[in-house]
Structure formats: C-alpha cells, structure tokens
Amino acid sequence: MTNLGDLEIFAKVVSTGSMSLAGRALGFSPAVVSKRIKRLEDRLGTRLLQRTTRQISLTEAGQGFYDRVLGILAGLEEAEFYISGRSAQMHGTLKISAPTSFGRMHIAPHLKDFMEAHPDLAINLVLTDEFSDIVGGGFDLAIRIAELTDSSLVARRLAPVRRLLCASPGYLAAHGEPKHIDELKHHRCLPAHNNDTWRLNGPDGALSLRPEGMLITNSSEVIREAVIAGLGIALRSTWDIGEELKAGRLVQVLPAYEGSHNVALSAVYPSRQFLPAKVRLFIDYLAELYGPVPYWER
C-alpha cells in the first residue's frame, strides 16, 4: 500500500513546482523529497513528473493521479475534522486568486467576518487580472469573471454579472448621446485593452464590436477612472460602477444593449471528489454574501 506521506510530498511538489520548496514546506531536504517521489513512481510503475533543470510538470498519468490524491487528502482532512468534533474550526491557509479590482472592492472588505468566524484559518489572497494556474500555483480556489469553458476545473456560479455601456454626464453633454449602436464609431470608446472586443446582447441578439480607443492601457482600473472623468464611453460591470450609477456620476447609454449574459462570477477549483472544508465554507460564504441579486445591483 502506498505511504500516505509519499502522497503528501507528491502533492506539495506539484503545488509548489519545486522539490526544494516542497521540502522546505514539509521539513525535508530536496534529496529526501526526490527519493520519496522516485519510490512512489517505482511502486506505481509509471512516471508521474517530468523533471528538467528549469521546471517540474505532470505527465498525463501524473495529472490523473494528482487529481485523485487531492481527493484522498481532502477526504482525510474532512474525516479528522469530523472525528475531533472541530468541523467548524478551520485551520491552515486558504490560498485564493481573484481579479484585482473585484478582490479589492468585494472580497477584501468582507474578509473580517469570515476570518473572525474561523480564527485559526489564514488567508492568502493573490490579486491578479491574469488567469492563474490553480494547480501549478498551489491555489485552493480562484474567483473568476468570465465565460468558463475549461472542463478540467469545477466551477460554482456565485452571482450574475451585468455589464453596461456608460459615460459621464459631462461627456454626453459635450459629445451627445448615441441613439443607435452604429453611432458608437463616432464616439470616444474606452476598451479595457486597446484591441478588446465588446460582446453584447441587443434587440437582434448577440453582436461583437471592436472599438478603437485613444487610451491604451493594460489596467481596467485606469479605464474606470477615465470613464468617470469624462474621457469616453466604456463597457463596465455593475459591481465596478454601481455606486457611480446611483450617484449620477455615470449614466447608462444604449440601454437596449448589455454585455454577454454568458459571463458570470464563479468560484473555480480543481476537479476532485472531495472538497476541503475550508474551501467549501469560503465558497458558501461568498455565495450567501452575493446571492442571485448581488448587493451592488440593489
């Protein structure tokens, strides 16, 4: 029977991408980690990891094995919590990836309540606008705002995402308000990236536009500030500009058109049979916090 410690070492090597980092986390030397991985591979009769001088990656067999090992370790954690009667007392670290603006506006302000309810659980919140490699980065889960298609991951929908075309009253006073979608080509548009495509739903169904903007930036937050300042028309999510719409600092334009309804706010985690209690609790917390009609829409 495979040694459980070997499975823990294997999982840590995959999550850290390094024998030395895995050893440091578990209190072993890199030589011991390497020996234990080789012992595991010899026992299974197959190579689990591809090793080069620069990186460690999973083989096809290793990927399938890793998914199942995570389930075993998560199930063991659940069993320990159950038998000790500490099922509500999480410990360890929960590593989360989230979009920069959303994480700052709608996750960080709500961490206090969750962490006070689970004082022994540390949070490692990594904010990035790139799609993180959940497995390779050692993340327990990722919060994503997208139309998800990756079948190797499990996604739980947390809330709908509405995206509206908007502009400041000052911009509309100076340049007029478009009355038809074709009139956007005569306006200053502010795509999040210079070649960003706006995928919209309108009276005649789905359509795509590629507006050409005069402002080039890789920062969605810069576009947010630019549209509020009156620089042009932007396609923004209501979670991002809800307060500005309520206060009248921004106005919706062409209300018959909204961003694609296939985009949603989701919690994404590696596909496995058993979900660690700490991950499930945090996902449940966010799902209850946001709900089918999130607070920024009310």
Short mmCIF file of N, CA, C and O in Angstrom, two decimals, residues 88-92 111-123:
data_model
loop_
_atom_site.label_atom_id
_atom_site.label_comp_id
_atom_site.label_asym_id
_atom_site.label_seq_id
_atom_site.Cartn_x
_atom_site.Cartn_y
_atom_site.Cartn_z
N ALA A 88 -16.26 22.92 12.48
CA ALA A 88 -16.45 24.34 12.20
C ALA A 88 -15.19 25.16 12.46
O ALA A 88 -15.17 26.36 12.27
N GLN A 89 -14.13 24.50 12.93
CA GLN A 89 -12.91 25.22 13.26
C GLN A 89 -11.84 24.90 12.22
O GLN A 89 -11.09 23.93 12.33
N MET A 90 -11.76 25.73 11.21
CA MET A 90 -10.80 25.51 10.14
C MET A 90 -9.41 25.96 10.58
O MET A 90 -9.26 26.87 11.39
N HIS A 91 -8.40 25.32 10.02
CA HIS A 91 -7.03 25.75 10.30
C HIS A 91 -6.23 25.64 9.01
O HIS A 91 -6.71 25.18 7.98
N GLY A 92 -4.99 26.10 9.06
CA GLY A 92 -4.15 26.09 7.87
C GLY A 92 -4.27 27.39 7.11
O GLY A 92 -4.59 28.45 7.68
N LEU A 111 -13.61 40.07 4.37
CA LEU A 111 -12.77 39.04 4.97
C LEU A 111 -12.85 39.04 6.49
O LEU A 111 -12.71 37.99 7.13
N LYS A 112 -13.08 40.19 7.06
CA LYS A 112 -13.08 40.30 8.53
C LYS A 112 -14.09 39.35 9.15
O LYS A 112 -13.76 38.60 10.09
N ASP A 113 -15.32 39.35 8.67
CA ASP A 113 -16.35 38.50 9.25
C ASP A 113 -15.99 37.03 9.11
O ASP A 113 -16.17 36.24 10.05
N PHE A 114 -15.49 36.64 7.93
CA PHE A 114 -15.14 35.24 7.71
C PHE A 114 -13.99 34.81 8.60
O PHE A 114 -14.01 33.73 9.20
N MET A 115 -12.96 35.66 8.71
CA MET A 115 -11.79 35.30 9.49
C MET A 115 -12.07 35.32 10.98
O MET A 115 -11.49 34.54 11.74
N GLU A 116 -12.97 36.17 11.42
CA GLU A 116 -13.36 36.15 12.84
C GLU A 116 -14.15 34.89 13.17
O GLU A 116 -14.07 34.38 14.29
N ALA A 117 -14.90 34.38 12.19
CA ALA A 117 -15.64 33.14 12.41
C ALA A 117 -14.72 31.92 12.40
O ALA A 117 -15.07 30.88 12.97
N HIS A 118 -13.55 32.07 11.75
CA HIS A 118 -12.59 30.96 11.64
C HIS A 118 -11.19 31.50 11.98
O HIS A 118 -10.35 31.66 11.10
N PRO A 119 -10.94 31.79 13.26
CA PRO A 119 -9.72 32.50 13.67
C PRO A 119 -8.43 31.72 13.44
O PRO A 119 -7.36 32.31 13.43
N ASP A 120 -8.50 30.40 13.25
CA ASP A 120 -7.29 29.61 13.04
C ASP A 120 -6.97 29.41 11.56
O ASP A 120 -6.02 28.70 11.22
N LEU A 121 -7.77 30.00 10.70
CA LEU A 121 -7.57 29.86 9.26
C LEU A 121 -6.95 31.13 8.69
O LEU A 121 -7.53 32.21 8.79
N ALA A 122 -5.75 31.00 8.10
CA ALA A 122 -5.09 32.14 7.46
C ALA A 122 -5.55 32.26 6.01
O ALA A 122 -5.86 31.26 5.36
N ILE A 123 -5.59 33.49 5.50
CA ILE A 123 -6.00 33.75 4.12
C ILE A 123 -4.81 34.30 3.35
O ILE A 123 -4.15 35.25 3.78
#
